[in-house]
XYZ file of C-alpha atoms in Angstrom:
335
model
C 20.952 13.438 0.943
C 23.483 11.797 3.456
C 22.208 14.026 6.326
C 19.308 13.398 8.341
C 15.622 14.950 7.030
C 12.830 16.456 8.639
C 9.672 15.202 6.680
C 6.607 16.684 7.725
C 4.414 13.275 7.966
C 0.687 14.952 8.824
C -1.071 17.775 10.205
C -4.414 18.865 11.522
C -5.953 21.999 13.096
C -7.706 22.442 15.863
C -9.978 25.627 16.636
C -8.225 26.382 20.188
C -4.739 27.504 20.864
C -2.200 24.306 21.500
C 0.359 24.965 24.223
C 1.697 20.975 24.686
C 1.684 18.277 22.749
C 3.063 14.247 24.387
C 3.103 11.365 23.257
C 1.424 9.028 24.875
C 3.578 5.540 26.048
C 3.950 3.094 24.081
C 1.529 3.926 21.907
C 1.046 5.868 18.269
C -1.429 8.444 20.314
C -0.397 12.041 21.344
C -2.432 14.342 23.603
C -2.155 18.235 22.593
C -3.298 20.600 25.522
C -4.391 24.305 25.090
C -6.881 26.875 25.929
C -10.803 27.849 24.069
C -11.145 31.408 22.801
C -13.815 31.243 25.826
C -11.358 30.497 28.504
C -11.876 27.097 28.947
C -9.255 23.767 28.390
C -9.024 21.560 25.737
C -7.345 18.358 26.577
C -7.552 16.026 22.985
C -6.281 12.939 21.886
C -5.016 12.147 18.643
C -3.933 9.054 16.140
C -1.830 8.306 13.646
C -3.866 6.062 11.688
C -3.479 5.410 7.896
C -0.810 8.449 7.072
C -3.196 10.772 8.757
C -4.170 12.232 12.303
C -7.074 10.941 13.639
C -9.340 12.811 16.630
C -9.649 9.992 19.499
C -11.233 11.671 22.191
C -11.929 15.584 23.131
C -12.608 17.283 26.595
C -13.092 20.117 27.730
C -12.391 21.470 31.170
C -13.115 24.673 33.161
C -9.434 25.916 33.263
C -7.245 26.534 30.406
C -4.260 24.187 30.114
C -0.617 25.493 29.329
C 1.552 22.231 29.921
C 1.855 18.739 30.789
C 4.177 15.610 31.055
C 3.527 11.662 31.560
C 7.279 11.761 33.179
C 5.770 10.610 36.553
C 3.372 7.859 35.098
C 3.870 4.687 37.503
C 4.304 2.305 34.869
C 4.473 2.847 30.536
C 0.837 0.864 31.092
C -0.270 3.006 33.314
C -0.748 6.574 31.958
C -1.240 9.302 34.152
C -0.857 12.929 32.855
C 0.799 16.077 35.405
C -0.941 19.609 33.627
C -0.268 23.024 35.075
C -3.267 25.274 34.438
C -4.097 28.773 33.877
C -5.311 29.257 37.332
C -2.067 27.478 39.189
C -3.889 24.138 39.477
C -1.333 21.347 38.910
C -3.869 18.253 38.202
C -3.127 14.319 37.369
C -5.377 12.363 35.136
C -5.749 8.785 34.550
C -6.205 8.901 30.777
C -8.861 5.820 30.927
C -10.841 7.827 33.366
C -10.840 11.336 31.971
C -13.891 12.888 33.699
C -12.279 14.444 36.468
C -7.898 14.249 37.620
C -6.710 11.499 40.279
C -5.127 14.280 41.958
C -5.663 18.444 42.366
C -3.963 20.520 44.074
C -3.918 24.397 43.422
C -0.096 24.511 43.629
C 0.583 28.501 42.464
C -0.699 31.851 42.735
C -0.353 32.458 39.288
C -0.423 30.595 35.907
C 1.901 27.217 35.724
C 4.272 28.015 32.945
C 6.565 24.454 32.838
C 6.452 21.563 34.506
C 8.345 18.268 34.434
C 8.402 15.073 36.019
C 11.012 12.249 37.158
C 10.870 8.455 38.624
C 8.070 7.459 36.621
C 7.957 5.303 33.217
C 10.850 3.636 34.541
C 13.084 6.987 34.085
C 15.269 8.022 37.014
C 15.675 6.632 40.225
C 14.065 7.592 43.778
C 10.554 8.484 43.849
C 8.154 9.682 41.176
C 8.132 13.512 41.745
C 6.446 16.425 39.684
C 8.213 20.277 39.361
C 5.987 23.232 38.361
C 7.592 26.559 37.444
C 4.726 29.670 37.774
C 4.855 33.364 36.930
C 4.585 33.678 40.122
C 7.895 33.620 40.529
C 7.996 29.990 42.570
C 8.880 26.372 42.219
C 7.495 23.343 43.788
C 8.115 19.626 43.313
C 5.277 17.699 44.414
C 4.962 13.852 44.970
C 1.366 12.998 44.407
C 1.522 9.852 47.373
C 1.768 13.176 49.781
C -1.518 15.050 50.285
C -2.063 18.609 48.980
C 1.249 19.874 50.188
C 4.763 20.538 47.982
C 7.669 18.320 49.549
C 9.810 21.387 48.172
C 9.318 24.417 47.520
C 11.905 27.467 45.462
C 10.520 30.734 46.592
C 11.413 34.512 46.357
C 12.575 35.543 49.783
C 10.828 38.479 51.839
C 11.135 41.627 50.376
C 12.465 40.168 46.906
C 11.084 41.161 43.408
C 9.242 38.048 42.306
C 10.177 36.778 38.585
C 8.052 34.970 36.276
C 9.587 31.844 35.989
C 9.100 30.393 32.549
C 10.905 27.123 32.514
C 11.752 23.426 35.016
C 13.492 20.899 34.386
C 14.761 17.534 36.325
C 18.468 16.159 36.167
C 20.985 13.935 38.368
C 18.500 11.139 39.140
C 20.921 8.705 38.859
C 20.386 7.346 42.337
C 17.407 7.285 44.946
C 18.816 9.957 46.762
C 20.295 12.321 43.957
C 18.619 14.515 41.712
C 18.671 18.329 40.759
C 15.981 21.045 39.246
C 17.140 23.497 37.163
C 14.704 26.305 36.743
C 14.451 29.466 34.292
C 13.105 32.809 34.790
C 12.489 36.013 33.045
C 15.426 38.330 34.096
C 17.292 35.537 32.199
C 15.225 35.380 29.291
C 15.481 31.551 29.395
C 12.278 30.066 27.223
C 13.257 26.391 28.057
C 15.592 23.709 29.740
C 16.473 20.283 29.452
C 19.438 18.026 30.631
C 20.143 15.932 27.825
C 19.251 12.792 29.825
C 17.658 12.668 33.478
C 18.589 9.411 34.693
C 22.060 9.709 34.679
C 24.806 12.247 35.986
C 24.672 15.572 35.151
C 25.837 15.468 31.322
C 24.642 18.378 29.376
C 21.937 21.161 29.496
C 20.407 22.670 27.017
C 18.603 26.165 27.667
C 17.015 29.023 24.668
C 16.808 32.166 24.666
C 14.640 34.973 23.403
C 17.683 36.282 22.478
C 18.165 34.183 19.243
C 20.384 31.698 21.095
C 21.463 28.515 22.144
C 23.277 27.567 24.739
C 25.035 23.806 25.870
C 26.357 23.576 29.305
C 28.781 20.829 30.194
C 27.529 19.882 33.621
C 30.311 17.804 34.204
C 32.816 19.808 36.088
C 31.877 23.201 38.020
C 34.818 25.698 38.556
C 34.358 28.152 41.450
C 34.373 31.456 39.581
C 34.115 30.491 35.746
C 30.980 28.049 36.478
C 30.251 25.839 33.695
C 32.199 25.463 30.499
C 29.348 26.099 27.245
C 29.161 26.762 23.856
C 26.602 29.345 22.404
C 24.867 29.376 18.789
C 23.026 32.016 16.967
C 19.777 30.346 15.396
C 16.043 31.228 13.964
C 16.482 34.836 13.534
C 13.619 34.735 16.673
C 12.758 33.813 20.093
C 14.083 29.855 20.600
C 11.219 28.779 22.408
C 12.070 25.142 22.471
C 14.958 22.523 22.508
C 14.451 18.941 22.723
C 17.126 15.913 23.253
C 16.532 12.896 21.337
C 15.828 10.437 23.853
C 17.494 7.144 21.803
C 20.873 9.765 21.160
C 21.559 12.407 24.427
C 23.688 14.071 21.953
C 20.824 15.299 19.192
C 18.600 17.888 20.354
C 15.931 20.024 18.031
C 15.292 23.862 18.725
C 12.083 25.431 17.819
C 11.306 29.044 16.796
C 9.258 32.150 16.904
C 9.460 31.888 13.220
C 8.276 28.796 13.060
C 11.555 26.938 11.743
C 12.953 23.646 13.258
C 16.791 23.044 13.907
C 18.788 19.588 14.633
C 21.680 19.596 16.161
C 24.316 17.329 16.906
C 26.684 17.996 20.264
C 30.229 17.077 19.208
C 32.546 16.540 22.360
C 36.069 17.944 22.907
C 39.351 15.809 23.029
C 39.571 16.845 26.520
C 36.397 17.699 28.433
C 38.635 19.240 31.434
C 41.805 21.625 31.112
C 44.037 22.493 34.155
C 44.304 25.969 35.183
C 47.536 27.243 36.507
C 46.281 27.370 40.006
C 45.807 23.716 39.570
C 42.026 23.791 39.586
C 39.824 22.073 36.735
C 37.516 23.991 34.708
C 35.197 22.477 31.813
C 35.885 22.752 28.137
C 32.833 22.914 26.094
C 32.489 20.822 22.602
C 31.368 22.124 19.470
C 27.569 22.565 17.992
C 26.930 21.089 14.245
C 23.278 22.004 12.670
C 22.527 18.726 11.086
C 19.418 20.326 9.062
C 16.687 23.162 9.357
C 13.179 23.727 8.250
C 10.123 25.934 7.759
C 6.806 24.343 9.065
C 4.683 27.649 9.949
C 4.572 31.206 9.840
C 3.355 31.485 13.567
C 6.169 30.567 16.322
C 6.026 27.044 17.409
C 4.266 26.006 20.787
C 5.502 22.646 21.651
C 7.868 19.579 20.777
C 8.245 15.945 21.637
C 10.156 13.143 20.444
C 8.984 9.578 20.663
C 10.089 7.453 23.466
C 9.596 4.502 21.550
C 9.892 5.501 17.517
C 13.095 6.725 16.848
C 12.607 10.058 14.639
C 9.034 10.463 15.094
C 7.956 13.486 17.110
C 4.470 15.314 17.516
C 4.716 19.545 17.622
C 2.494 22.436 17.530
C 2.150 26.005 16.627
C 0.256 29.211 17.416
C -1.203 28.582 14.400
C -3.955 25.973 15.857
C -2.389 23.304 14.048
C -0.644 19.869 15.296
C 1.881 18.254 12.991
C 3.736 14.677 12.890
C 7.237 14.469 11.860
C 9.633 12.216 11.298
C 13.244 12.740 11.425
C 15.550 10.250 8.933
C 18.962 8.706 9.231
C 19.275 9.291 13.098
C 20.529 5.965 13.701
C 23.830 6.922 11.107
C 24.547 10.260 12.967
């Protein structure tokens, strides 16, 4: 009983599929987004109110939803939410004044798969910019003070076979003129990415796998032929469609399933974190993974994970079961 526990706090279905689930800013609310069997978007609010989750608010739009962050919010007050629809739309809402987004812009060709967002909530330096990943095959950052054009833009060249890119992720925003996107795709069978903390120098990244696996980049030191020094785990007997850094420890992340099951790990660094080669360049020496504990919350694969910002332990997920779930995570702070 020494070792951290996942409790399963409270659950509640829903009658659409959930593809996202945030927490919303200092707050004990959490927005799940997902798609009607008709097509359309659900966009709901939830509670945690006496032990239980308590419906808020529900809405309904004309596109489905598949993903959404508040990582470009101006201010932990102020809560505005980047989505990525079904028909390429990437939208911003002002959750006080739901009725129709702040800003729309239809960004892809395709479905948005990922997106991700930097320089808001007080995260990363430099300007508050948005990322969306689409199947097809592009990636744009966007900074909503700019009209209806992408200040960047990662494209397939002429003539080259377009990949559906499936994950986005933000990194390096240490500074107001640093920062890096890292971006998954298909032929790679990466399911997600995250750099275990976005406001600093590149530390660690996390990306899963359908494959089963896990793999932990130290983004520390790049050699010229071996790339980045990493360590790979075999977890979940499934698809890892998820991995999530604790934001109050950079070095505890959770991995989520196809079978449903949740993982915690714990990053454990090496003595050295560079070795010298014998043609006296440096190349990166990755650290060690140790699964901290693992359960079983669902028989369908899981949709969606976040931590709270602002609760150490607690996190909000989801399923392809229509059903959102609180957690909480013990003995974090004795890892």
């Amino acid at each position: 009983m020494d070792k951290p526990q996942i409790i399963l706090h409270s659950q509640k279905s829903v009658n659409y599929t959930v593809f996202d689930v945030k927490w919303i800013p200092t707050s004990a609310k959490f927005i799940s987004l997902g798609n009607h069997a008709r097509g359309t978007g659900a966009l709901d609010i939830f509670e945690i109110t006496h032990g239980d989750i308590a419906v808020v608010s529900q809405y309904e739009k004309p596109s489905a939803f598949k993903c959404g962050t508040f990582g470009a919010s101006p201010t932990r007050e102020k809560r505005h939410l980047a989505t990525g629809n079904f028909d390429g739309y990437i939208q911003v809402w002002d959750l006080e004044k739901i009725e129709s987004p702040i800003y729309s812009v239809k960004g892809h060709k395709e479905i948005i798969n990922a997106i991700d967002a930097v320089g808001g909530l007080g995260i990363g330096q430099g300007a508050p910019e948005i990322a969306t990943a689409s199947r097809d095959g592009s990636v744009h950052i966007w900074d909503t003070r700019q009209a209806h054009a992408a200040v960047a833009s990662m494209e397939p060249a002429e003539g080259e076979t377009k990949r559906d890119c499936w994950a986005v992720c933000f990194g390096n925003a240490f500074s107001s003129s640093e920062r890096v996107v890292c971006a998954g795709y298909d032929n790679g069978d990466v399911c997600c990415l995250e750099f275990d903390r976005k406001d600093i120098e590149m530390n660690k990244l996390v990306a899963t796998t359908l494959e089963s696996k896990i793999h932990v980049f130290d983004m520390r030191t790049q050699h010229q032929e071996k790339g980045f020094a990493s360590v790979v785990e075999k977890a979940h007997n499934s698809t890892v469609w998820i991995g999530r850094h604790l934001p109050q420890n950079r070095d505890v992340f959770m991995t989520c399933g196809g079978s449903g099951s949740y993982y915690l790990w714990k990053y454990n660094y090496p003595e050295k974190r560079t070795m010298t080669e014998t043609d006296k360049t440096e190349v990166g020496v990755a650290g060690t993974l140790t699964l901290l504990q693992n359960i079983g919350l669902s028989s369908q694969p899981a949709s969606a994970f976040d931590w709270s910002l602002d609760k150490t332990g607690l996190a909000c997920t989801s399923a392809f079961d229509q059903t959102v779930r609180v957690l909480i995570t013990t003995k974090l702070n004795s890892i």
